[in-house]
Coordinates of C-alpha atoms in Angstrom, one line a residue:
Chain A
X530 CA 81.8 129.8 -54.6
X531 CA 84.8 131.7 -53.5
X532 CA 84.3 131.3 -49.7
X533 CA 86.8 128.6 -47.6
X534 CA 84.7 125.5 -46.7
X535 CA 84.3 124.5 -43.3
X536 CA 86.5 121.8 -42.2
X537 CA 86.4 118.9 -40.5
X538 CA 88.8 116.5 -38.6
X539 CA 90.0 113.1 -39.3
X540 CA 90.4 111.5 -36.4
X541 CA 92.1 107.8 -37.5
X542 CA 92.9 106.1 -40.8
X543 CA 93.0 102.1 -41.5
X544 CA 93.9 100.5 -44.6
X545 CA 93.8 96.3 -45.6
X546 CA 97.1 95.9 -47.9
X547 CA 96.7 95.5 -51.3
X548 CA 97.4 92.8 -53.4
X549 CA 95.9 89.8 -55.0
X550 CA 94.1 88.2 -52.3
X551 CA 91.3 86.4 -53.2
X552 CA 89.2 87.4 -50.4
X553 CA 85.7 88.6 -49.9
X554 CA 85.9 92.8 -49.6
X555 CA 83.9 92.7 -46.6
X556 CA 87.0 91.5 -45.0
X557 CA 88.9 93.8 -46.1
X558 CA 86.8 96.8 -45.6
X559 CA 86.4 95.6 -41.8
X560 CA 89.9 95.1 -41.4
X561 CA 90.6 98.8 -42.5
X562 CA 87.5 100.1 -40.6
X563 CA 89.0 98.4 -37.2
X564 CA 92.0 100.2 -38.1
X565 CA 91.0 103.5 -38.6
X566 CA 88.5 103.3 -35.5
X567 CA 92.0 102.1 -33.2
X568 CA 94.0 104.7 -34.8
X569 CA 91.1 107.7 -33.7
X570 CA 90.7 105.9 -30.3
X571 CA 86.5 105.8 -31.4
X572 CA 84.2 103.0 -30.2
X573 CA 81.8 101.6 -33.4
X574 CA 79.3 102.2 -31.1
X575 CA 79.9 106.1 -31.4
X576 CA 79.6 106.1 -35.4
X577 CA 77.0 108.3 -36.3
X578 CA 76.6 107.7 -39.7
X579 CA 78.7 104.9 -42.1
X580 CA 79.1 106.3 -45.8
X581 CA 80.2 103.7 -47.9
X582 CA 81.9 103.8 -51.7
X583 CA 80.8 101.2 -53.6
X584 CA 82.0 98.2 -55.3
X585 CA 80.6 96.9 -58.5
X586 CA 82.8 94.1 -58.9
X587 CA 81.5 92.0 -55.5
X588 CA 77.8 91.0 -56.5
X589 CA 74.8 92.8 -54.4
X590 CA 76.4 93.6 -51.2
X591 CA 78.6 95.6 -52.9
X592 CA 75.7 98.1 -54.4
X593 CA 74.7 98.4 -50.6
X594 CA 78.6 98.7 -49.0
X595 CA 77.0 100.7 -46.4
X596 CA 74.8 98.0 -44.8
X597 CA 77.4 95.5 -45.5
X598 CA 80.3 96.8 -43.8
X599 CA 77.5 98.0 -40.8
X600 CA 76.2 94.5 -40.7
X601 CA 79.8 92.7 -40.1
X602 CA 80.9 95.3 -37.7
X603 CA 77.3 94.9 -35.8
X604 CA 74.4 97.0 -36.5
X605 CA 73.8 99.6 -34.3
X606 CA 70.9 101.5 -35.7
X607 CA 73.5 104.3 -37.2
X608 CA 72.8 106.2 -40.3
X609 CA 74.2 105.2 -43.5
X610 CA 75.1 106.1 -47.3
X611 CA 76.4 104.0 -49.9
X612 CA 77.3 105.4 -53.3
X613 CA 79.0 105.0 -56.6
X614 CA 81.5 107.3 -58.4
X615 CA 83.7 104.7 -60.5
X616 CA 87.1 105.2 -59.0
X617 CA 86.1 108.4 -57.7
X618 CA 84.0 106.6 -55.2
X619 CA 85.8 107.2 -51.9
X620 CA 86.1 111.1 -52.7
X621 CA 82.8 111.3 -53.2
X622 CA 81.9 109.2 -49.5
X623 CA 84.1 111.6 -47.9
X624 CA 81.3 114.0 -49.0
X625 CA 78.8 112.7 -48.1
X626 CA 79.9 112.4 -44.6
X627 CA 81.3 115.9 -44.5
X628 CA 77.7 117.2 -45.8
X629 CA 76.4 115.1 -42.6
X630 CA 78.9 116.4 -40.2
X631 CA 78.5 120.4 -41.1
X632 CA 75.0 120.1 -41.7
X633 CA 74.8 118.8 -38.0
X634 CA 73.1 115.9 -39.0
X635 CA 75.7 113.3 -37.3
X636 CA 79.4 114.7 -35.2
X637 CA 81.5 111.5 -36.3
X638 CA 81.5 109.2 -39.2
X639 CA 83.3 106.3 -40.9
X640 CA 84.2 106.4 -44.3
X641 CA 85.2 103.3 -45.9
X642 CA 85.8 101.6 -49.3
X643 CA 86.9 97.9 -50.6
X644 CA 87.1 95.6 -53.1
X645 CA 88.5 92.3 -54.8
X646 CA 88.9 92.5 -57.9
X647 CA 89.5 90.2 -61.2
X648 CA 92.3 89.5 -63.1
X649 CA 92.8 91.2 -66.4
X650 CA 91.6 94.6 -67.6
X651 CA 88.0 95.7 -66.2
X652 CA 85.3 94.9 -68.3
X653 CA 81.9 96.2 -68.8
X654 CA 78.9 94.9 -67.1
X655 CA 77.3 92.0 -68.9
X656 CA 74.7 92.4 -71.5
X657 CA 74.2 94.4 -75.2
X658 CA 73.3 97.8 -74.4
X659 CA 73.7 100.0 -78.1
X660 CA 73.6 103.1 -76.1
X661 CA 75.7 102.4 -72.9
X662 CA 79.1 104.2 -74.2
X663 CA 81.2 102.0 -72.0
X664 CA 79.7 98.9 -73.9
X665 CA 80.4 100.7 -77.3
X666 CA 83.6 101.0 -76.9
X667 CA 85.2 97.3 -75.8
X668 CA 82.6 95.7 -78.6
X669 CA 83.3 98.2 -82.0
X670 CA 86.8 99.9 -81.3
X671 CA 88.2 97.3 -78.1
X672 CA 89.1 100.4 -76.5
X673 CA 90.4 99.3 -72.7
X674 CA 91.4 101.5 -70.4
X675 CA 95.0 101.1 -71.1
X676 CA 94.1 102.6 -74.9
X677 CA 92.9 106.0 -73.6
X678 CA 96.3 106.3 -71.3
X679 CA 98.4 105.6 -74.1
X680 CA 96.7 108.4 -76.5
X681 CA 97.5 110.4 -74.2
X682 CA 101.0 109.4 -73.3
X683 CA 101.5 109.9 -77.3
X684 CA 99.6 113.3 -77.3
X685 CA 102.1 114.0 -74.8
X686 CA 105.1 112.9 -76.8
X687 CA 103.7 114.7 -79.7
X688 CA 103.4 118.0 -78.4
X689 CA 105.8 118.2 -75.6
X690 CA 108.6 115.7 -76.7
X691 CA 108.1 113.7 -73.5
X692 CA 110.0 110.6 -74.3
X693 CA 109.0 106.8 -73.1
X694 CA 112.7 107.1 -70.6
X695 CA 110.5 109.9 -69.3
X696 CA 107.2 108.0 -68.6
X697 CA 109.6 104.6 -67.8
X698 CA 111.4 107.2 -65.3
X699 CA 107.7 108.0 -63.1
X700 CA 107.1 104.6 -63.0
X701 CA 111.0 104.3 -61.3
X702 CA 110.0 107.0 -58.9
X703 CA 106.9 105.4 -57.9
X704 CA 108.5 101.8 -57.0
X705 CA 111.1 104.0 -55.4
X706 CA 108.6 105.3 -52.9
X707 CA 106.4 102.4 -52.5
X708 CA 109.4 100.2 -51.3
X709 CA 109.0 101.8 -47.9
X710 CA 105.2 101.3 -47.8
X711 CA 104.1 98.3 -46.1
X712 CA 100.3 98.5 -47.7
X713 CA 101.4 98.8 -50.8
X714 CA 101.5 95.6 -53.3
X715 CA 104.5 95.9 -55.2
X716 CA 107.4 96.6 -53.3
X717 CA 110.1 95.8 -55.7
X718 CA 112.6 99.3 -56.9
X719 CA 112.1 98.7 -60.7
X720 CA 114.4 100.5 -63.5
X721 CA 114.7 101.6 -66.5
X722 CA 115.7 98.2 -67.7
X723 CA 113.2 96.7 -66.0
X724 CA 110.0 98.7 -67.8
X725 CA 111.8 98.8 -71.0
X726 CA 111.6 94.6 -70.6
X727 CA 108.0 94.4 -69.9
X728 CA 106.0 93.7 -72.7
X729 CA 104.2 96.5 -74.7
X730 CA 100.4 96.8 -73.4
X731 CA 99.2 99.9 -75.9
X732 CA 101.9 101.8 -77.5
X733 CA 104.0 103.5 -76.2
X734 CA 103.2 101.6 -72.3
X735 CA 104.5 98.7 -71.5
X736 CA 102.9 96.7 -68.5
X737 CA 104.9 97.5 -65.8
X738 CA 103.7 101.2 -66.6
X739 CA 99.9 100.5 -66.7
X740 CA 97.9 100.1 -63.6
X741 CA 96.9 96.8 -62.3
X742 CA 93.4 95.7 -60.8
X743 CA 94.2 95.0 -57.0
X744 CA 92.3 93.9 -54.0
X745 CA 91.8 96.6 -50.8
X746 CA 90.6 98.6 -48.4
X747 CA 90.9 101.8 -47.0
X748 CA 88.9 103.4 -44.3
X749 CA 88.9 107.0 -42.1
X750 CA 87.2 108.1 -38.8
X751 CA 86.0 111.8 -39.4
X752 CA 83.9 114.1 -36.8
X753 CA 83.2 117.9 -36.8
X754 CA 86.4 120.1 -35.2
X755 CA 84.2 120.4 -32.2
X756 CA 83.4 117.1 -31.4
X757 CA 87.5 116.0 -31.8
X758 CA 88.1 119.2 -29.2
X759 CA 86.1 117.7 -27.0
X760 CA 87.9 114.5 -26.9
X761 CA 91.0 116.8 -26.4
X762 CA 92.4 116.7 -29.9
X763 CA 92.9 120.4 -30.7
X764 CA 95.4 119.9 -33.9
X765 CA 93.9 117.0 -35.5
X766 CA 94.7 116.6 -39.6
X767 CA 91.7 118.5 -41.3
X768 CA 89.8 118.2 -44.8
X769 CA 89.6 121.1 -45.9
X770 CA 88.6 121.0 -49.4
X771 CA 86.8 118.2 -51.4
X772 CA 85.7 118.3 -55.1
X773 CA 83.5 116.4 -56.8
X774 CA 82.7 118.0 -60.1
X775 CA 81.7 117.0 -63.2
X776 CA 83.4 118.3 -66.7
X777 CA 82.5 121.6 -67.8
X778 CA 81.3 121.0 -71.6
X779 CA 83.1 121.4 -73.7
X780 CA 85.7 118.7 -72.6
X781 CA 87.8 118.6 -75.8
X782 CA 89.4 115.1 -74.5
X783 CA 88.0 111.8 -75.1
X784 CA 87.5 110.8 -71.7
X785 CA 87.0 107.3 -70.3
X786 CA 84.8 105.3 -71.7
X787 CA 83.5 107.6 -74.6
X788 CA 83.7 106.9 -78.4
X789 CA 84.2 110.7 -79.1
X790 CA 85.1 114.5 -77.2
X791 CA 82.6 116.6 -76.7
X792 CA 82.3 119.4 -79.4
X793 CA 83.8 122.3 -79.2
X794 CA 82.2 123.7 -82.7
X795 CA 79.7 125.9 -81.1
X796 CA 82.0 127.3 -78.0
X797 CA 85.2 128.0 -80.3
X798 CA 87.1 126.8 -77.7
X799 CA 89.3 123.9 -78.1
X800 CA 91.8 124.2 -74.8
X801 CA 89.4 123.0 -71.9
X802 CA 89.7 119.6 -70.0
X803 CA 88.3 118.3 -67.5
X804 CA 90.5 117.5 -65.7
X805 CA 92.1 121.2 -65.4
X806 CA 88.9 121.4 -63.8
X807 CA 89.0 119.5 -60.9
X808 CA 91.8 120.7 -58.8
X809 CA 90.5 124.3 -58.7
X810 CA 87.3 123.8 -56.8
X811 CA 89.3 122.0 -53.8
X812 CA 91.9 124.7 -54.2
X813 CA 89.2 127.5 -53.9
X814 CA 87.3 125.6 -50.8
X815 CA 90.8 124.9 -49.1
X816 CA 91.7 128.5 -50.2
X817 CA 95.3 127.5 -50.9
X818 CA 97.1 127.6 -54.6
X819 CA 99.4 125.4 -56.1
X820 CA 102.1 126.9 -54.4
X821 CA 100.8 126.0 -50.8
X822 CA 101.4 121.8 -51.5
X823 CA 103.9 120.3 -49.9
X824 CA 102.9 116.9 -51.5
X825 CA 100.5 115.7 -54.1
X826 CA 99.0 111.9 -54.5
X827 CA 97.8 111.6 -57.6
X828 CA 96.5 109.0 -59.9
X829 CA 99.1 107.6 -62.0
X830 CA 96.9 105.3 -64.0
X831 CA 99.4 105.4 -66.4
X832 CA 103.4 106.7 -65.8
X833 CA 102.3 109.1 -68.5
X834 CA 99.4 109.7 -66.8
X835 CA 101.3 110.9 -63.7
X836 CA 102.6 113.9 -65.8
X837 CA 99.2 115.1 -66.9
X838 CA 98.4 115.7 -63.0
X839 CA 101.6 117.8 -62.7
X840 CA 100.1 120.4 -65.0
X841 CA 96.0 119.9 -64.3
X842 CA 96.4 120.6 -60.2
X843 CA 99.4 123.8 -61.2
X844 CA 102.9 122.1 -60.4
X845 CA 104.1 123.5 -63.8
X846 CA 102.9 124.9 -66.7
X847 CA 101.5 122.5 -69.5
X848 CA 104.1 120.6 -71.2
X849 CA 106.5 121.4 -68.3
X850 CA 106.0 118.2 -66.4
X851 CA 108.7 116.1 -67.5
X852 CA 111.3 118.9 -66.4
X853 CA 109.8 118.5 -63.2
X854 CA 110.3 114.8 -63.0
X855 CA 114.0 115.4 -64.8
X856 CA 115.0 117.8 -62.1
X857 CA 114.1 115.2 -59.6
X858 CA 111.5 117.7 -58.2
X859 CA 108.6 115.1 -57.9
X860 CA 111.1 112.6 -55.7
X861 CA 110.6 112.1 -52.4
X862 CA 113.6 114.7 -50.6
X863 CA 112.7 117.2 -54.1
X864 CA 110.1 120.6 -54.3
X865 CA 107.2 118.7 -54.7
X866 CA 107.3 114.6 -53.7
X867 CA 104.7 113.6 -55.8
X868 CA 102.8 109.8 -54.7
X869 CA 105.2 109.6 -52.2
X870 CA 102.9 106.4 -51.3
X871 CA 104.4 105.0 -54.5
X872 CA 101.0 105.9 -55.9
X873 CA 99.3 103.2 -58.1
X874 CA 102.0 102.0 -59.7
X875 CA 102.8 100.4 -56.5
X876 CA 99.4 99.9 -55.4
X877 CA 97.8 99.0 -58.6
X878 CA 93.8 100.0 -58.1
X879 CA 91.1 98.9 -55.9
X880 CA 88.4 101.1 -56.8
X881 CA 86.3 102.4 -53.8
X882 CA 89.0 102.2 -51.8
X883 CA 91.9 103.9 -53.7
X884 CA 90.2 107.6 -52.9
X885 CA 90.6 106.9 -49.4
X886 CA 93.6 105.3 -49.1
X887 CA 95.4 108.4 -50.8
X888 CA 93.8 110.8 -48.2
X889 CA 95.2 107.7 -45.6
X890 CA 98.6 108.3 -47.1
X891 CA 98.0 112.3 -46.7
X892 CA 97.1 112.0 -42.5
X893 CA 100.4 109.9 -42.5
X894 CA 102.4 112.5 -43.9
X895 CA 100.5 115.4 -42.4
X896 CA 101.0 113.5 -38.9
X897 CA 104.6 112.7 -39.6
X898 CA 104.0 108.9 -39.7
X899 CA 105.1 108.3 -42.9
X900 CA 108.4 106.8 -42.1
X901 CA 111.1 106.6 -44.8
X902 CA 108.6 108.1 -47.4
X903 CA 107.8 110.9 -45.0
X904 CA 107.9 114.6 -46.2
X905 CA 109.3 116.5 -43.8
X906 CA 107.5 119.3 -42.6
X907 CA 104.4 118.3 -44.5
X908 CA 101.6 120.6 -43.6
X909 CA 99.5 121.0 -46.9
X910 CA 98.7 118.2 -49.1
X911 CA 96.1 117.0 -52.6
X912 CA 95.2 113.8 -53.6
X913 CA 93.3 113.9 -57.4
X914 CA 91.4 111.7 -59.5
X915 CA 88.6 111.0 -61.4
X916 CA 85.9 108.5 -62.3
X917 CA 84.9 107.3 -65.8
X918 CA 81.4 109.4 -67.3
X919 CA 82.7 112.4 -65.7
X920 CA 83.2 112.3 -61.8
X921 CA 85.8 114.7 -60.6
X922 CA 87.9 113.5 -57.0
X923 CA 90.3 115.9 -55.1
X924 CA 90.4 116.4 -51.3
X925 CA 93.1 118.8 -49.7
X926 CA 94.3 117.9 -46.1
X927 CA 95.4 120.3 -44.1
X928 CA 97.7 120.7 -40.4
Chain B
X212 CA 75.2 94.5 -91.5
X213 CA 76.6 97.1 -89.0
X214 CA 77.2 95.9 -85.9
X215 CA 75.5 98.3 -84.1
X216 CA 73.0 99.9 -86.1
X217 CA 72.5 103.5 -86.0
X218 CA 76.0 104.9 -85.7
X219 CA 77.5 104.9 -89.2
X220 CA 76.2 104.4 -93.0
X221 CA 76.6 101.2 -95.3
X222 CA 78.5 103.1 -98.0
X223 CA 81.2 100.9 -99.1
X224 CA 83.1 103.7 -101.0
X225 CA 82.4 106.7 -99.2
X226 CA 81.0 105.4 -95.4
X227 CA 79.7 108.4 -92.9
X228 CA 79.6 108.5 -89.1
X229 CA 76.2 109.4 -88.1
X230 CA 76.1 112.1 -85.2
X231 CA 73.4 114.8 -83.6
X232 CA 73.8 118.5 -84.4
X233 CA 71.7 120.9 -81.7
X234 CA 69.6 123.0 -84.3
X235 CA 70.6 126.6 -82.7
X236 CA 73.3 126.1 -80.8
X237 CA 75.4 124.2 -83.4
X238 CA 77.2 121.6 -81.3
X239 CA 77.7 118.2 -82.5
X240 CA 77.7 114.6 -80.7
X241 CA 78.5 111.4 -81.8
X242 CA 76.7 109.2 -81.1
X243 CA 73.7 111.2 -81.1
X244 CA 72.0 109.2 -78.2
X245 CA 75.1 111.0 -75.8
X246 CA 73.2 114.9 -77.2
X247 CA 73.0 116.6 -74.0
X248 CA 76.9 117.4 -72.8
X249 CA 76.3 120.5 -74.0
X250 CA 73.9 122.5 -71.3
X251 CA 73.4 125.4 -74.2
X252 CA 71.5 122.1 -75.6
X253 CA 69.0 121.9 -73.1
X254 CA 65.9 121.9 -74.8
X255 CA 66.9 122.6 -78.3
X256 CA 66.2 120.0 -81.2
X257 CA 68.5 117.6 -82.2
X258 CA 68.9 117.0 -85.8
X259 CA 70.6 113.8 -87.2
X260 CA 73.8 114.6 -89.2
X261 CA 76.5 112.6 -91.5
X262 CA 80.0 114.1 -89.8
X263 CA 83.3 114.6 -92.0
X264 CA 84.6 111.8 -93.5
X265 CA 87.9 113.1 -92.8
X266 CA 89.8 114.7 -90.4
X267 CA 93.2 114.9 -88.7
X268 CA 94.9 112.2 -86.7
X269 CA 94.7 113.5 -82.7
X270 CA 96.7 110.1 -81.7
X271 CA 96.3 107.0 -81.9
X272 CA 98.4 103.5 -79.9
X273 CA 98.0 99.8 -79.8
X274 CA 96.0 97.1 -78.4
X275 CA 98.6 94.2 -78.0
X276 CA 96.5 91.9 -75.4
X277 CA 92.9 90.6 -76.6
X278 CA 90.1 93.1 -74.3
X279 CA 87.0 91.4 -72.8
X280 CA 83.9 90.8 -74.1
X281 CA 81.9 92.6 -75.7
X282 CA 84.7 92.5 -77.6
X283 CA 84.4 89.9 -80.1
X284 CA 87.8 88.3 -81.6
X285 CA 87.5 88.2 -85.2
X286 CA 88.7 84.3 -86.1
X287 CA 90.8 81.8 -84.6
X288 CA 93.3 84.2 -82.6
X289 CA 93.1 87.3 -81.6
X290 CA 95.8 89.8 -83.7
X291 CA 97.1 92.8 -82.4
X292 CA 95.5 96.3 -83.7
X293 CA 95.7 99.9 -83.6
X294 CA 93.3 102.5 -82.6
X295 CA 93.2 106.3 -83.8
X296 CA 91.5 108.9 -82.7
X297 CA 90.8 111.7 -85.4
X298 CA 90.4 115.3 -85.0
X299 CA 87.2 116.6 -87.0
X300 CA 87.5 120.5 -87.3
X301 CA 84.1 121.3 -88.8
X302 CA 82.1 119.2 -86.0
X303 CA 84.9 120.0 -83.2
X304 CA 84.5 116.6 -82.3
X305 CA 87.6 113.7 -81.8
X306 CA 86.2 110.3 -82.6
X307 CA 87.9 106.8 -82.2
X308 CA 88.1 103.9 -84.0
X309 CA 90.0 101.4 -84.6
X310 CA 92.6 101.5 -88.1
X311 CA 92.2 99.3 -91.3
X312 CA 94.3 96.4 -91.5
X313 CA 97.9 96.5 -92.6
X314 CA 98.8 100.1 -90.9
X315 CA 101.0 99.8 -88.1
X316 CA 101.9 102.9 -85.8
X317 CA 105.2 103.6 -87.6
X318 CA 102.9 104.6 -90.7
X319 CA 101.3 106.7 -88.6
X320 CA 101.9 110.4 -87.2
X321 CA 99.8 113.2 -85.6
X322 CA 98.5 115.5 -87.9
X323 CA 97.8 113.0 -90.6
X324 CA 94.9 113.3 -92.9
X325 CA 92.7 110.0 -92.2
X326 CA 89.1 109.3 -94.0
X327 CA 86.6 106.8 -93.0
X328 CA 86.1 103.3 -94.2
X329 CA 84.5 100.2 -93.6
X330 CA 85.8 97.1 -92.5
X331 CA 85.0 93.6 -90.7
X332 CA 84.7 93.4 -86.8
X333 CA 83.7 90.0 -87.1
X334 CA 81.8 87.8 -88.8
X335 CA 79.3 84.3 -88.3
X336 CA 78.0 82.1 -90.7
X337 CA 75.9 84.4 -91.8
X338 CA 77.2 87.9 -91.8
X339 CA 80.0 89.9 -91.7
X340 CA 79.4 92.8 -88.5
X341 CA 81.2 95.9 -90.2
X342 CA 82.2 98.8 -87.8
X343 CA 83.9 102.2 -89.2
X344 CA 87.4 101.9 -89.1
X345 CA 89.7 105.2 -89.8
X346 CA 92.3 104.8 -92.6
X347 CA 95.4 107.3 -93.7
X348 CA 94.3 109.2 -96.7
X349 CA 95.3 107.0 -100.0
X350 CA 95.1 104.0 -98.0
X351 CA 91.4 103.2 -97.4
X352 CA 91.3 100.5 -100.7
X353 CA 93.5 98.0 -98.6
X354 CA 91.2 97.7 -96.0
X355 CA 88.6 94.8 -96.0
X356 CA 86.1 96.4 -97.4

């Protein structure tokens, strides 16, 4: 595929604050829908089509997020999707709903994603499945979440000298950012001090640099170009690539939640990842390079994890990043402000919503809403991430 | 008895992970049920191999909090341990597991030789549940065992 993709417009964008709320995520995924349908100036009555990203974490109406934020906003007999992706769920709802808009099957859709969540790291679903890697790997090795960041935070201090001041020094930027962010949840400027405080979580992160498990909801009103022309808006901020793909084999990292990499005995080569992977079919559909962003949001599971991104969407060569981050060229006001949302380090994660809400944060800064975070000129943006067994996330906006 | 059966051999002295190998193509996966990441494989035979016993540490880090179940704390309170994950050239494979008892991460450095051993995950009144558990080269005897 080496032909730009079709674009479409996003018309309005809606987020619930996160935080620790305690709520039901219907509440929260109607309170961002209501927002984004406001912010486009669109009726519910004139959704076409409701794709919903998933929640696994909020019983049986969260398998079915579709129907269950259609049914508390009013069922109107539109069409609807609901699907799962791990945290690569709101990517792949966006889509979904593009498929539907360029495929003519609907002109205007809402996307929308939420979810409360528990407290503590995420666990597997109950039961004793022998061949379900993600069970394998809490019950024989206790491998959370936070284990796989912090092999490759070490990985990174192994081959790169990346120091913990460095990865401390993301997670300072990110709080930096988020301060002036009013859906984020932690709006405190940490520093050094602060991080070097926390307690240690896996070595070398400490908790303040490991992302928490937070309550949310995001939501966007999207439509084909010619549909938001005719409601006059002729410059509206545009999707213009989205990719969804899985690892190419062999992946020679141990990804999330597997007990081993793939192989790379029979290929011979030992230098692909996945996640170098995921950027470049969004770059080729958008048919911009590396050079083109004027912002990235990117998913800072870890503050080590932040400089991986750097080098898989092409800010820098590998085992550049932390010069990047040194230089100040990741800051809000440097080169390229990277999670000038303050990322999730000041968002922690909601899941299905967390896609969505960075492609919020990229129609704020495209639109020149963003306030004291605001890039100025903004005009090209990516938001990355991926889901655990192998779903690649990346949308590029573009004004 | 393991604690998962299927995965790796009873072999106090010399224990073996036990992976898939694709009969033509060559390409290895542990565990075997997970043969089929390679799409070269599609098709071809999977044959049931012992991997390396030893290998190179890739990296390795800490769990400081106790993780959820499945996760089953071994006695009263849960203690701190340290994962690795180990770099076997022959299969091209990296493969976790937690380290024997009594290593801490200053003992440790990339690039280390580790070997495979044996130790307790837990344990109920009537068995001990033994998982592989990866051990610097020399070090493997002052594991449980």
């Amino acid at each position: 595929m080496n032909q730009k993709m079709d674009e479409i417009a996003i018309l309005g964008v809606g987020m619930h604050p996160w935080g620790k709320w305690g709520r039901n995520f219907v509440e929260y995924g109607v309170k961002a829908a209501r927002d984004a349908l406001a912010d486009a100036e669109v009726g519910w009555d004139e959704i076409q089509f409701v794709s919903g990203a998933n929640s696994v974490r909020c019983g049986y109406p969260g398998y079915v997020s579709a129907s269950t934020f259609a049914n508390a906003l009013g069922f109107t007999g539109c069409q609807l999707a609901s699907s799962y992706a791990a945290c690569a769920s709101g990517a792949t709802a966006l889509s979904i709903a593009r498929a539907q808009i360029l495929s003519g099957v609907c002109d205007v859709a809402l996307v929308v994603g939420a979810e409360s969540t528990p407290k503590g790291f995420f666990a597997p679903n109950a039961g004793e499945r022998h061949e379900d890697p993600d069970w394998l790997r809490f019950h024989l090795v206790g491998a959370t979440n936070p284990t796989y960041f912090a092999l490759y935070a070490r990985r990174r201090m192994e081959l790169y000298g990346d120091t913990s001041e460095d990865f401390a020094a993301v997670k300072v930027k990110n709080s930096r950012h988020g301060v002036f962010n009013p859906n984020a949840r932690y709006t405190k400027e940490y520093d050094a001090e602060d991080i070097a405080n926390s307690p240690m979580v896996a070595d070398p992160l400490r908790l303040l640099e490991i992302c928490a498990t937070s309550d949310g909801g995001a939501a966007l009103v999207v439509s084909s170009l010619e549909w938001a022309a005719r409601r006059g808006i002729d410059d509206p901020v545009r999707v213009s690539g989205i990719s969804t793909v899985s690892p190419t084999y062999p992946n020679s990292v141990i990804e999330l939640p597997y007990l081993a990499s793939d192989s790379w005995a029979a290929v011979g080569d030992e230098t692909m990842t996945f996640k170098d992977n995921i950027a470049s079919r969004a770059y080729e559909e958008a048919s911009v390079s590396p050079d083109d962003l004027d912002f990235a949001e990117v998913y800072d599971l870890s503050s080590a994890y932040e400089l991986d991104w750097y080098e898989h969407i092409g800010l820098c060569e590998r085992g550049d990043a932390a010069k990047l981050l040194r230089a100040g060229d990741t800051s809000l006001g440097g080169r390229i402000p990277v999670n000038p949302s303050g990322g999730l380090g000041a968002f922690g994660e909601a899941v299905p919503a967390q896609a969505i809400a960075q492609v919020c944060e990229m129609v704020w800064q495209l639109r020149g809403e963003a306030g004291h975070r605001q890039v100025d000129g903004a005009k090209v943006g990516l938001s990355i991430n991926h889901g655990m067994f192998g779903h690649g996330s990346s949308v590029i906006c573009t004004r | 008895m393991a604690a998962v059966e299927g995965l790796f051999t009873l072999d106090a002295d010399e224990p073996r992970l036990i992976g898939g190998r694709a009969r033509s193509r060559g390409s290895y996966f542990f565990p075997k049920s997970l043969a089929g990441s390679d799409p070269a494989c599609l098709g071809d035979e999977i044959d049931e191999v012992l991997l390396s016993r030893t290998g190179r540490l890739w990296s390795f880090t800490t769990g400081e909090y106790a993780p959820p179940a499945p996760y089953v704390i071994p006695g009263e309170e849960f203690e701190p341990y340290v994962v690795a994950a180990v770099r076997l050239a022959e299969e091209g494979l990296v493969v976790l597991g937690q380290v024997v008892p009594g290593v801490s991460v200053s003992d440790l450095s990339v690039g280390m030789e580790m070997e495979l051993a044996l130790g307790v995950l837990y344990s109920d009144d009537e068995h001990d549940y033994l998982v592989w558990k990866w051990a610097p080269v020399g070090m493997s005897e002052n594991g449980e065992g």
